[in-house]
CSV table of N, CA and C in Angstrom, one decimal:
chain,number,residue,atom,x,y,z
A,1,UNK,N,-17.0,15.6,61.4
A,1,UNK,CA,-18.1,15.6,62.2
A,1,UNK,C,-17.8,15.1,63.7
A,2,UNK,N,-17.0,14.0,63.8
A,2,UNK,CA,-16.6,13.6,65.2
A,2,UNK,C,-15.6,14.5,65.7
A,3,UNK,N,-14.7,15.0,64.9
A,3,UNK,CA,-13.7,15.9,65.4
A,3,UNK,C,-14.3,17.2,65.9
A,4,UNK,N,-15.4,17.6,65.3
A,4,UNK,CA,-16.1,18.9,65.6
A,4,UNK,C,-16.8,18.8,66.9
A,5,UNK,N,-17.4,17.7,67.2
A,5,UNK,CA,-18.3,17.5,68.4
A,5,UNK,C,-17.9,16.2,69.1
A,6,UNK,N,-16.6,16.2,69.7
A,6,UNK,CA,-16.2,14.9,70.3
A,6,UNK,C,-17.0,14.6,71.5
A,7,UNK,N,-17.3,13.3,71.7
A,7,UNK,CA,-18.1,12.8,72.8
A,7,UNK,C,-17.8,11.3,72.9
A,8,UNK,N,-17.7,10.8,74.2
A,8,UNK,CA,-17.5,9.4,74.4
A,8,UNK,C,-18.9,8.7,74.2
A,9,UNK,N,-19.9,9.4,74.3
A,9,UNK,CA,-21.3,8.8,74.1
A,9,UNK,C,-21.7,8.9,72.6
A,10,UNK,N,-22.5,7.9,72.3
A,10,UNK,CA,-23.0,7.9,70.9
A,10,UNK,C,-23.9,9.1,70.7
A,11,UNK,N,-23.9,9.8,69.6
A,11,UNK,CA,-24.8,11.0,69.3
A,11,UNK,C,-26.2,10.5,69.3
A,12,UNK,N,-27.1,11.4,69.6
A,12,UNK,CA,-28.6,11.1,69.5
A,12,UNK,C,-28.9,10.7,68.0
A,13,UNK,N,-29.9,9.8,67.9
A,13,UNK,CA,-30.3,9.3,66.6
A,13,UNK,C,-30.6,10.5,65.6
A,14,UNK,N,-31.3,11.5,66.1
A,14,UNK,CA,-31.6,12.7,65.3
A,14,UNK,C,-30.3,13.3,64.6
A,15,UNK,N,-29.3,13.4,65.4
A,15,UNK,CA,-28.0,13.9,64.9
A,15,UNK,C,-27.4,13.0,63.9
A,16,UNK,N,-27.4,11.7,64.2
A,16,UNK,CA,-26.9,10.7,63.2
A,16,UNK,C,-27.6,10.8,61.9
A,17,UNK,N,-28.9,10.9,61.9
A,17,UNK,CA,-29.7,11.0,60.7
A,17,UNK,C,-29.5,12.3,60.0
A,18,UNK,N,-29.0,13.3,60.7
A,18,UNK,CA,-28.8,14.6,60.0
A,18,UNK,C,-27.5,14.7,59.3
A,19,UNK,N,-26.5,13.9,59.7
A,19,UNK,CA,-25.2,13.9,59.1
A,19,UNK,C,-25.2,13.4,57.6
A,20,UNK,N,-24.3,13.9,56.8
A,20,UNK,CA,-24.2,13.5,55.4
A,20,UNK,C,-23.2,12.3,55.5
A,21,UNK,N,-23.7,11.1,55.3
A,21,UNK,CA,-22.9,9.9,55.3
A,21,UNK,C,-22.3,9.6,54.0
A,22,UNK,N,-21.2,8.8,54.0
A,22,UNK,CA,-20.5,8.5,52.7
A,22,UNK,C,-21.4,7.9,51.7
A,23,UNK,N,-21.1,8.1,50.4
A,23,UNK,CA,-21.8,7.4,49.3
A,23,UNK,C,-21.3,6.0,49.2
A,24,UNK,N,-22.1,5.1,48.9
A,24,UNK,CA,-21.7,3.7,48.7
A,24,UNK,C,-21.0,3.6,47.4
A,25,UNK,N,-19.9,2.9,47.4
A,25,UNK,CA,-19.2,2.6,46.2
A,25,UNK,C,-19.9,1.3,45.5
A,26,UNK,N,-20.2,0.4,46.4
A,26,UNK,CA,-21.0,-0.8,45.9
A,26,UNK,C,-22.1,-1.0,47.0
A,27,UNK,N,-23.2,-1.3,46.5
A,27,UNK,CA,-24.3,-1.6,47.4
A,27,UNK,C,-24.0,-2.9,48.2
A,28,UNK,N,-24.5,-3.0,49.5
A,28,UNK,CA,-24.3,-4.2,50.2
A,28,UNK,C,-24.8,-5.4,49.5
A,29,UNK,N,-24.0,-6.5,49.4
A,29,UNK,CA,-24.3,-7.7,48.7
A,29,UNK,C,-25.0,-8.7,49.7
A,30,UNK,N,-25.6,-9.7,49.1
A,30,UNK,CA,-26.3,-10.7,50.0
A,30,UNK,C,-25.4,-11.3,51.0
A,31,UNK,N,-24.1,-11.4,50.7
A,31,UNK,CA,-23.2,-12.1,51.6
A,31,UNK,C,-22.7,-11.1,52.7
A,32,UNK,N,-23.2,-9.8,52.7
A,32,UNK,CA,-22.9,-8.9,53.7
A,32,UNK,C,-21.7,-8.0,53.4
A,33,UNK,N,-21.0,-8.2,52.3
A,33,UNK,CA,-19.9,-7.4,52.0
A,33,UNK,C,-20.4,-6.0,51.5
A,34,UNK,N,-19.8,-4.9,52.0
A,34,UNK,CA,-20.1,-3.6,51.5
A,34,UNK,C,-18.9,-2.7,51.5
A,35,UNK,N,-18.9,-1.8,50.6
A,35,UNK,CA,-17.8,-0.8,50.4
A,35,UNK,C,-18.4,0.6,50.3
A,36,UNK,N,-17.8,1.5,51.1
A,36,UNK,CA,-18.2,2.9,51.0
A,36,UNK,C,-17.0,3.8,51.1
A,37,UNK,N,-17.1,5.0,50.5
A,37,UNK,CA,-16.0,6.0,50.4
A,37,UNK,C,-16.2,6.9,51.6
A,38,UNK,N,-15.1,7.2,52.3
A,38,UNK,CA,-15.1,8.1,53.4
A,38,UNK,C,-15.1,9.5,52.8
A,39,UNK,N,-15.9,10.4,53.4
A,39,UNK,CA,-16.0,11.8,52.9
A,39,UNK,C,-14.6,12.4,52.9
A,40,UNK,N,-14.3,13.3,51.9
A,40,UNK,CA,-13.1,14.0,51.8
A,40,UNK,C,-12.8,14.8,53.0
A,41,UNK,N,-13.8,15.4,53.6
A,41,UNK,CA,-13.6,16.2,54.8
A,41,UNK,C,-13.0,15.4,55.9
A,42,UNK,N,-13.5,14.1,56.1
A,42,UNK,CA,-13.0,13.3,57.2
A,42,UNK,C,-11.6,12.8,56.8
A,43,UNK,N,-11.4,12.5,55.6
A,43,UNK,CA,-10.0,12.1,55.1
A,43,UNK,C,-9.0,13.2,55.4
A,44,UNK,N,-9.4,14.4,55.1
A,44,UNK,CA,-8.5,15.6,55.4
A,44,UNK,C,-8.3,15.8,56.9
A,45,UNK,N,-9.3,15.6,57.6
A,45,UNK,CA,-9.2,15.8,59.1
A,45,UNK,C,-8.3,14.7,59.7
A,46,UNK,N,-8.4,13.5,59.2
A,46,UNK,CA,-7.5,12.5,59.7
A,46,UNK,C,-6.0,12.7,59.3
A,47,UNK,N,-5.9,13.1,58.0
A,47,UNK,CA,-4.6,13.4,57.5
A,47,UNK,C,-3.8,14.5,58.2
A,48,UNK,N,-4.6,15.5,58.6
A,48,UNK,CA,-4.0,16.7,59.3
A,48,UNK,C,-4.0,16.6,60.8
A,49,UNK,N,-4.6,15.6,61.4
A,49,UNK,CA,-4.7,15.5,62.8
A,49,UNK,C,-3.3,15.4,63.5
A,50,UNK,N,-3.2,16.1,64.6
A,50,UNK,CA,-1.9,16.0,65.4
A,50,UNK,C,-1.9,14.7,66.2
A,51,UNK,N,-0.7,14.4,66.7
A,51,UNK,CA,-0.6,13.2,67.6
A,51,UNK,C,-1.6,13.3,68.7
A,52,UNK,N,-1.7,14.5,69.3
A,52,UNK,CA,-2.6,14.7,70.5
A,52,UNK,C,-4.0,14.5,70.1
A,53,UNK,N,-4.4,15.0,68.9
A,53,UNK,CA,-5.8,14.8,68.5
A,53,UNK,C,-6.1,13.3,68.2
A,54,UNK,N,-5.1,12.6,67.6
A,54,UNK,CA,-5.3,11.1,67.4
A,54,UNK,C,-5.4,10.4,68.7
A,55,UNK,N,-4.6,10.8,69.7
A,55,UNK,CA,-4.6,10.1,71.0
A,55,UNK,C,-6.0,10.4,71.7
A,56,UNK,N,-6.5,11.6,71.6
A,56,UNK,CA,-7.8,12.0,72.2
A,56,UNK,C,-8.9,11.2,71.5
A,57,UNK,N,-8.9,11.1,70.2
A,57,UNK,CA,-9.9,10.4,69.4
A,57,UNK,C,-9.8,8.9,69.8
A,58,UNK,N,-8.6,8.3,69.9
A,58,UNK,CA,-8.5,6.9,70.3
A,58,UNK,C,-9.0,6.7,71.7
A,59,UNK,N,-8.8,7.6,72.6
A,59,UNK,CA,-9.3,7.5,74.0
A,59,UNK,C,-10.9,7.5,73.9
A,60,UNK,N,-11.5,8.4,73.1
A,60,UNK,CA,-12.9,8.4,73.0
A,60,UNK,C,-13.4,7.1,72.4
A,61,UNK,N,-12.7,6.6,71.4
A,61,UNK,CA,-13.1,5.4,70.7
A,61,UNK,C,-13.0,4.2,71.7
A,62,UNK,N,-12.0,4.2,72.5
A,62,UNK,CA,-11.8,3.1,73.5
A,62,UNK,C,-13.0,3.1,74.5
A,63,UNK,N,-13.3,4.3,74.9
A,63,UNK,CA,-14.4,4.5,75.9
A,63,UNK,C,-15.7,4.0,75.2
A,64,UNK,N,-16.0,4.4,74.0
A,64,UNK,CA,-17.2,4.0,73.3
A,64,UNK,C,-17.2,2.5,73.1
A,65,UNK,N,-16.1,1.9,72.7
A,65,UNK,CA,-16.1,0.4,72.5
A,65,UNK,C,-16.3,-0.3,73.8
A,66,UNK,N,-15.7,0.2,74.9
A,66,UNK,CA,-15.9,-0.5,76.2
A,66,UNK,C,-17.3,-0.4,76.6
A,67,UNK,N,-17.9,0.8,76.4
A,67,UNK,CA,-19.3,1.0,76.8
A,67,UNK,C,-20.3,0.1,76.1
A,68,UNK,N,-19.9,-0.2,74.8
A,68,UNK,CA,-20.8,-1.1,74.0
A,68,UNK,C,-20.5,-2.6,74.2
A,69,UNK,N,-19.2,-2.9,74.3
A,69,UNK,CA,-18.8,-4.3,74.3
A,69,UNK,C,-18.3,-4.8,75.7
A,70,UNK,N,-18.1,-3.9,76.7
A,70,UNK,CA,-17.6,-4.4,78.0
A,70,UNK,C,-16.3,-5.2,77.9
A,71,UNK,N,-16.4,-6.3,78.5
A,71,UNK,CA,-15.2,-7.2,78.6
A,71,UNK,C,-14.8,-7.8,77.3
A,72,UNK,N,-15.7,-7.7,76.3
A,72,UNK,CA,-15.4,-8.3,75.0
A,72,UNK,C,-14.7,-7.4,74.1
A,73,UNK,N,-14.2,-6.2,74.6
A,73,UNK,CA,-13.6,-5.2,73.8
A,73,UNK,C,-12.4,-5.9,73.1
A,74,UNK,N,-12.1,-5.4,71.9
A,74,UNK,CA,-11.0,-5.9,71.1
A,74,UNK,C,-9.7,-5.7,71.8
A,75,UNK,N,-8.7,-6.6,71.5
A,75,UNK,CA,-7.4,-6.5,72.1
A,75,UNK,C,-6.5,-5.6,71.2
A,76,UNK,N,-7.0,-5.1,70.1
A,76,UNK,CA,-6.2,-4.3,69.2
A,76,UNK,C,-5.8,-3.0,69.9
A,77,UNK,N,-4.7,-2.5,69.5
A,77,UNK,CA,-4.2,-1.2,70.0
A,77,UNK,C,-4.9,-0.1,69.1
A,78,UNK,N,-6.0,0.5,69.6
A,78,UNK,CA,-6.8,1.3,68.8
A,78,UNK,C,-6.1,2.6,68.4
A,79,UNK,N,-5.2,3.1,69.2
A,79,UNK,CA,-4.3,4.2,68.8
A,79,UNK,C,-3.5,3.9,67.6
A,80,UNK,N,-2.9,2.7,67.6
A,80,UNK,CA,-2.0,2.3,66.5
A,80,UNK,C,-2.9,2.1,65.2
A,81,UNK,N,-4.1,1.6,65.4
A,81,UNK,CA,-5.0,1.5,64.2
A,81,UNK,C,-5.3,2.8,63.7
A,82,UNK,N,-5.7,3.8,64.5
A,82,UNK,CA,-6.0,5.1,64.1
A,82,UNK,C,-4.8,5.8,63.5
A,83,UNK,N,-3.6,5.6,64.0
A,83,UNK,CA,-2.4,6.2,63.4
A,83,UNK,C,-2.2,5.7,62.0
A,84,UNK,N,-2.4,4.4,61.8
A,84,UNK,CA,-2.3,3.8,60.5
A,84,UNK,C,-3.3,4.4,59.5
A,85,UNK,N,-4.5,4.5,60.0
A,85,UNK,CA,-5.6,5.1,59.1
A,85,UNK,C,-5.2,6.6,58.8
A,86,UNK,N,-4.6,7.3,59.7
A,86,UNK,CA,-4.2,8.7,59.5
A,86,UNK,C,-3.1,8.7,58.5
A,87,UNK,N,-2.2,7.8,58.5
A,87,UNK,CA,-1.1,7.7,57.5
A,87,UNK,C,-1.7,7.4,56.1
A,88,UNK,N,-2.7,6.5,56.0
A,88,UNK,CA,-3.4,6.3,54.8
A,88,UNK,C,-4.1,7.5,54.3
A,89,UNK,N,-4.7,8.2,55.2
A,89,UNK,CA,-5.4,9.4,54.8
A,89,UNK,C,-4.5,10.5,54.3
A,90,UNK,N,-3.3,10.6,54.9
A,90,UNK,CA,-2.3,11.6,54.4
A,90,UNK,C,-1.8,11.2,53.0
A,91,UNK,N,-1.6,9.9,52.8
A,91,UNK,CA,-1.2,9.5,51.5
A,91,UNK,C,-2.3,9.8,50.5
A,92,UNK,N,-3.6,9.5,50.9
A,92,UNK,CA,-4.7,9.8,50.0
A,92,UNK,C,-4.8,11.3,49.6
A,93,UNK,N,-4.6,12.1,50.6
A,93,UNK,CA,-4.7,13.6,50.4
A,93,UNK,C,-3.6,14.0,49.5
A,94,UNK,N,-2.3,13.5,49.7
A,94,UNK,CA,-1.2,13.9,48.9
A,94,UNK,C,-1.3,13.4,47.5
A,95,UNK,N,-2.0,12.3,47.2
A,95,UNK,CA,-2.1,11.8,45.8
A,95,UNK,C,-3.4,12.2,45.2
A,96,UNK,N,-4.3,12.9,45.9
A,96,UNK,CA,-5.6,13.3,45.3
A,96,UNK,C,-6.5,12.1,45.3
A,97,UNK,N,-6.3,11.1,46.1
A,97,UNK,CA,-7.1,9.9,46.2
A,97,UNK,C,-8.1,10.0,47.3
A,98,UNK,N,-8.7,8.9,47.7
A,98,UNK,CA,-9.6,8.8,48.8
A,98,UNK,C,-9.5,7.6,49.6
A,99,UNK,N,-10.2,7.5,50.7
A,99,UNK,CA,-10.2,6.3,51.5
A,99,UNK,C,-11.5,5.6,51.4
A,100,UNK,N,-11.4,4.3,51.4
A,100,UNK,CA,-12.6,3.4,51.2
A,100,UNK,C,-12.6,2.4,52.4
A,101,UNK,N,-13.7,2.0,52.8
A,101,UNK,CA,-13.9,1.0,53.8
A,101,UNK,C,-14.6,-0.2,53.3
A,102,UNK,N,-14.0,-1.4,53.5
A,102,UNK,CA,-14.7,-2.7,53.1
A,102,UNK,C,-15.1,-3.3,54.4
A,103,UNK,N,-16.2,-3.9,54.4
A,103,UNK,CA,-16.6,-4.7,55.6
A,103,UNK,C,-17.4,-5.9,55.1
A,104,UNK,N,-17.4,-6.9,56.0
A,104,UNK,CA,-18.2,-8.1,55.6
A,104,UNK,C,-18.8,-8.7,56.9
């Protein structure tokens, strides 16, 4: 979805609501922990992304984070994070697995 319609701006709410979001693996708990599975389509897109595509996505991601957080933007190397996720996605595709996200 984001690879198909890249934008530094957040999509309109109507578009967000129209996308098929991942299925929850576990429902959010009272302590705020939640786990969801990334769609296979997104996993494959990340696994097959070229270095240039990952750099472009990281640039858009950085722009988005800066626009939302300003000077409080993370010090993490967002390209390195994205490259790591792409390696995990490639492994998931190669083994027939999937990617999951945990947050708290």
